[in-house]
Amino acid sequence: RGGVMVPEDLGLAVTEALVAEVQRGGVCDSSHQPLVLLLMAIGPEQIQRVRLGQLTPRAVQTLRVVKAFFGVTFNIQPEPDSGTVFLTTVGAGIRNISRRAT
């Protein structure tokens, strides 16, 4: 918009954005969904679970990239009661090989 925003309008805009994120549900906001999915995919070879709000287009693209690059797939279960999505996967077990072993 380019104009100067008075503090009251800024507070209202931030509050509306926060309420929208809370209504989406899940354990993280929509902008961090791809990061959570990536960390689950490269994590230990154990079952990883997370509940997210409605998946964003970036999260869907991240799921495609993770499958192509790491071969890790996610089991996606929508939960209509809460409007969230429950994702489960087994991590790829990526380790930091440059870290010195003691």
mmCIF file of C-alpha atoms in Angstrom:
data_model
loop_
_atom_site.group_PDB
_atom_site.id
_atom_site.type_symbol
_atom_site.label_atom_id
_atom_site.label_comp_id
_atom_site.label_asym_id
_atom_site.label_seq_id
_atom_site.Cartn_x
_atom_site.Cartn_y
_atom_site.Cartn_z
ATOM 1 C CA ARG A 1 0.000 0.000 0.000
ATOM 2 C CA GLY A 2 2.928 2.299 0.583
ATOM 3 C CA GLY A 3 1.109 4.634 2.973
ATOM 4 C CA VAL A 4 1.824 5.351 6.597
ATOM 5 C CA MET A 5 -0.146 3.128 8.945
ATOM 6 C CA VAL A 6 -1.293 4.446 12.283
ATOM 7 C CA PRO A 7 -0.549 2.206 15.297
ATOM 8 C CA GLU A 8 -4.218 1.292 15.768
ATOM 9 C CA ASP A 9 -4.524 0.026 12.180
ATOM 10 C CA LEU A 10 -1.271 -1.915 12.506
ATOM 11 C CA GLY A 11 -2.478 -3.499 15.741
ATOM 12 C CA LEU A 12 -5.766 -4.473 14.103
ATOM 13 C CA ALA A 13 -4.005 -6.015 11.080
ATOM 14 C CA VAL A 14 -1.608 -8.006 13.272
ATOM 15 C CA THR A 15 -4.447 -9.194 15.509
ATOM 16 C CA GLU A 16 -6.486 -10.371 12.521
ATOM 17 C CA ALA A 17 -3.485 -12.265 11.122
ATOM 18 C CA LEU A 18 -2.851 -13.911 14.505
ATOM 19 C CA VAL A 19 -6.487 -14.970 14.896
ATOM 20 C CA ALA A 20 -6.480 -16.414 11.357
ATOM 21 C CA GLU A 21 -3.382 -18.508 12.159
ATOM 22 C CA VAL A 22 -4.877 -19.767 15.424
ATOM 23 C CA GLN A 23 -8.099 -20.749 13.637
ATOM 24 C CA ARG A 24 -6.105 -22.849 11.151
ATOM 25 C CA GLY A 25 -4.963 -25.066 14.019
ATOM 26 C CA GLY A 26 -1.863 -27.208 14.140
ATOM 27 C CA VAL A 27 1.367 -26.846 16.076
ATOM 28 C CA CYS A 28 3.052 -24.203 13.908
ATOM 29 C CA ASP A 29 1.977 -21.320 11.742
ATOM 30 C CA SER A 30 1.478 -21.756 8.013
ATOM 31 C CA SER A 31 4.744 -20.032 7.062
ATOM 32 C CA HIS A 32 6.802 -22.630 8.983
ATOM 33 C CA GLN A 33 5.082 -25.783 7.709
ATOM 34 C CA PRO A 34 7.787 -26.515 5.083
ATOM 35 C CA LEU A 35 10.535 -26.290 7.727
ATOM 36 C CA VAL A 36 8.740 -28.714 10.049
ATOM 37 C CA LEU A 37 8.222 -31.185 7.192
ATOM 38 C CA LEU A 38 11.861 -30.965 6.113
ATOM 39 C CA LEU A 39 13.140 -31.518 9.649
ATOM 40 C CA MET A 40 10.854 -34.539 10.011
ATOM 41 C CA ALA A 41 12.122 -35.960 6.709
ATOM 42 C CA ILE A 42 15.831 -35.680 7.537
ATOM 43 C CA GLY A 43 15.400 -36.700 11.176
ATOM 44 C CA PRO A 44 16.251 -40.061 12.742
ATOM 45 C CA GLU A 45 14.878 -43.298 11.332
ATOM 46 C CA GLN A 46 11.986 -43.260 13.758
ATOM 47 C CA ILE A 47 8.328 -42.476 13.418
ATOM 48 C CA GLN A 48 7.801 -38.712 13.253
ATOM 49 C CA ARG A 49 4.335 -37.207 13.767
ATOM 50 C CA VAL A 50 2.923 -33.703 13.531
ATOM 51 C CA ARG A 51 -0.471 -32.017 13.396
ATOM 52 C CA LEU A 52 -0.665 -29.066 11.028
ATOM 53 C CA GLY A 53 -3.403 -26.759 9.884
ATOM 54 C CA GLN A 54 -4.524 -26.858 6.268
ATOM 55 C CA LEU A 55 -1.422 -27.470 4.147
ATOM 56 C CA THR A 56 -0.136 -24.451 2.262
ATOM 57 C CA PRO A 57 1.028 -24.668 -1.377
ATOM 58 C CA ARG A 58 4.644 -24.311 -0.149
ATOM 59 C CA ALA A 59 4.158 -27.253 2.230
ATOM 60 C CA VAL A 60 2.758 -29.386 -0.598
ATOM 61 C CA GLN A 61 5.729 -28.455 -2.796
ATOM 62 C CA THR A 62 8.088 -29.336 0.066
ATOM 63 C CA LEU A 63 6.452 -32.769 0.351
ATOM 64 C CA ARG A 64 7.093 -33.321 -3.374
ATOM 65 C CA VAL A 65 10.731 -32.218 -3.128
ATOM 66 C CA VAL A 66 11.338 -34.360 -0.029
ATOM 67 C CA LYS A 67 9.931 -37.410 -1.809
ATOM 68 C CA ALA A 68 12.063 -36.788 -4.916
ATOM 69 C CA PHE A 69 15.292 -35.987 -3.072
ATOM 70 C CA PHE A 70 15.217 -38.144 0.060
ATOM 71 C CA GLY A 71 12.666 -40.796 -0.961
ATOM 72 C CA VAL A 72 10.696 -40.044 2.196
ATOM 73 C CA THR A 73 6.907 -40.214 1.942
ATOM 74 C CA PHE A 74 4.335 -38.952 4.403
ATOM 75 C CA ASN A 75 1.081 -40.554 5.487
ATOM 76 C CA ILE A 76 -1.474 -37.723 5.476
ATOM 77 C CA GLN A 77 -4.663 -38.109 7.496
ATOM 78 C CA PRO A 78 -7.155 -35.235 7.439
ATOM 79 C CA GLU A 79 -9.056 -34.682 10.674
ATOM 80 C CA PRO A 80 -12.411 -33.125 9.737
ATOM 81 C CA ASP A 81 -13.444 -32.501 13.351
ATOM 82 C CA SER A 82 -10.587 -30.085 14.012
ATOM 83 C CA GLY A 83 -9.874 -29.012 10.421
ATOM 84 C CA THR A 84 -6.251 -30.089 10.796
ATOM 85 C CA VAL A 85 -4.037 -32.624 9.050
ATOM 86 C CA PHE A 86 -2.039 -35.320 10.858
ATOM 87 C CA LEU A 87 1.198 -36.289 9.074
ATOM 88 C CA THR A 88 3.348 -39.311 9.877
ATOM 89 C CA THR A 89 6.658 -40.417 8.365
ATOM 90 C CA VAL A 90 9.871 -42.284 9.085
ATOM 91 C CA GLY A 91 12.894 -39.991 8.815
ATOM 92 C CA ALA A 92 15.773 -40.571 6.420
ATOM 93 C CA GLY A 93 18.356 -40.624 9.220
ATOM 94 C CA ILE A 94 20.585 -37.880 7.807
ATOM 95 C CA ARG A 95 23.605 -37.255 10.029
ATOM 96 C CA ASN A 96 26.203 -34.511 10.202
ATOM 97 C CA ILE A 97 29.332 -36.345 9.019
ATOM 98 C CA SER A 98 31.557 -33.299 9.444
ATOM 99 C CA ARG A 99 31.027 -33.290 13.197
ATOM 100 C CA ARG A 100 33.914 -34.817 15.074
ATOM 101 C CA ALA A 101 33.080 -38.121 16.792
ATOM 102 C CA THR A 102 34.217 -38.403 20.395
#
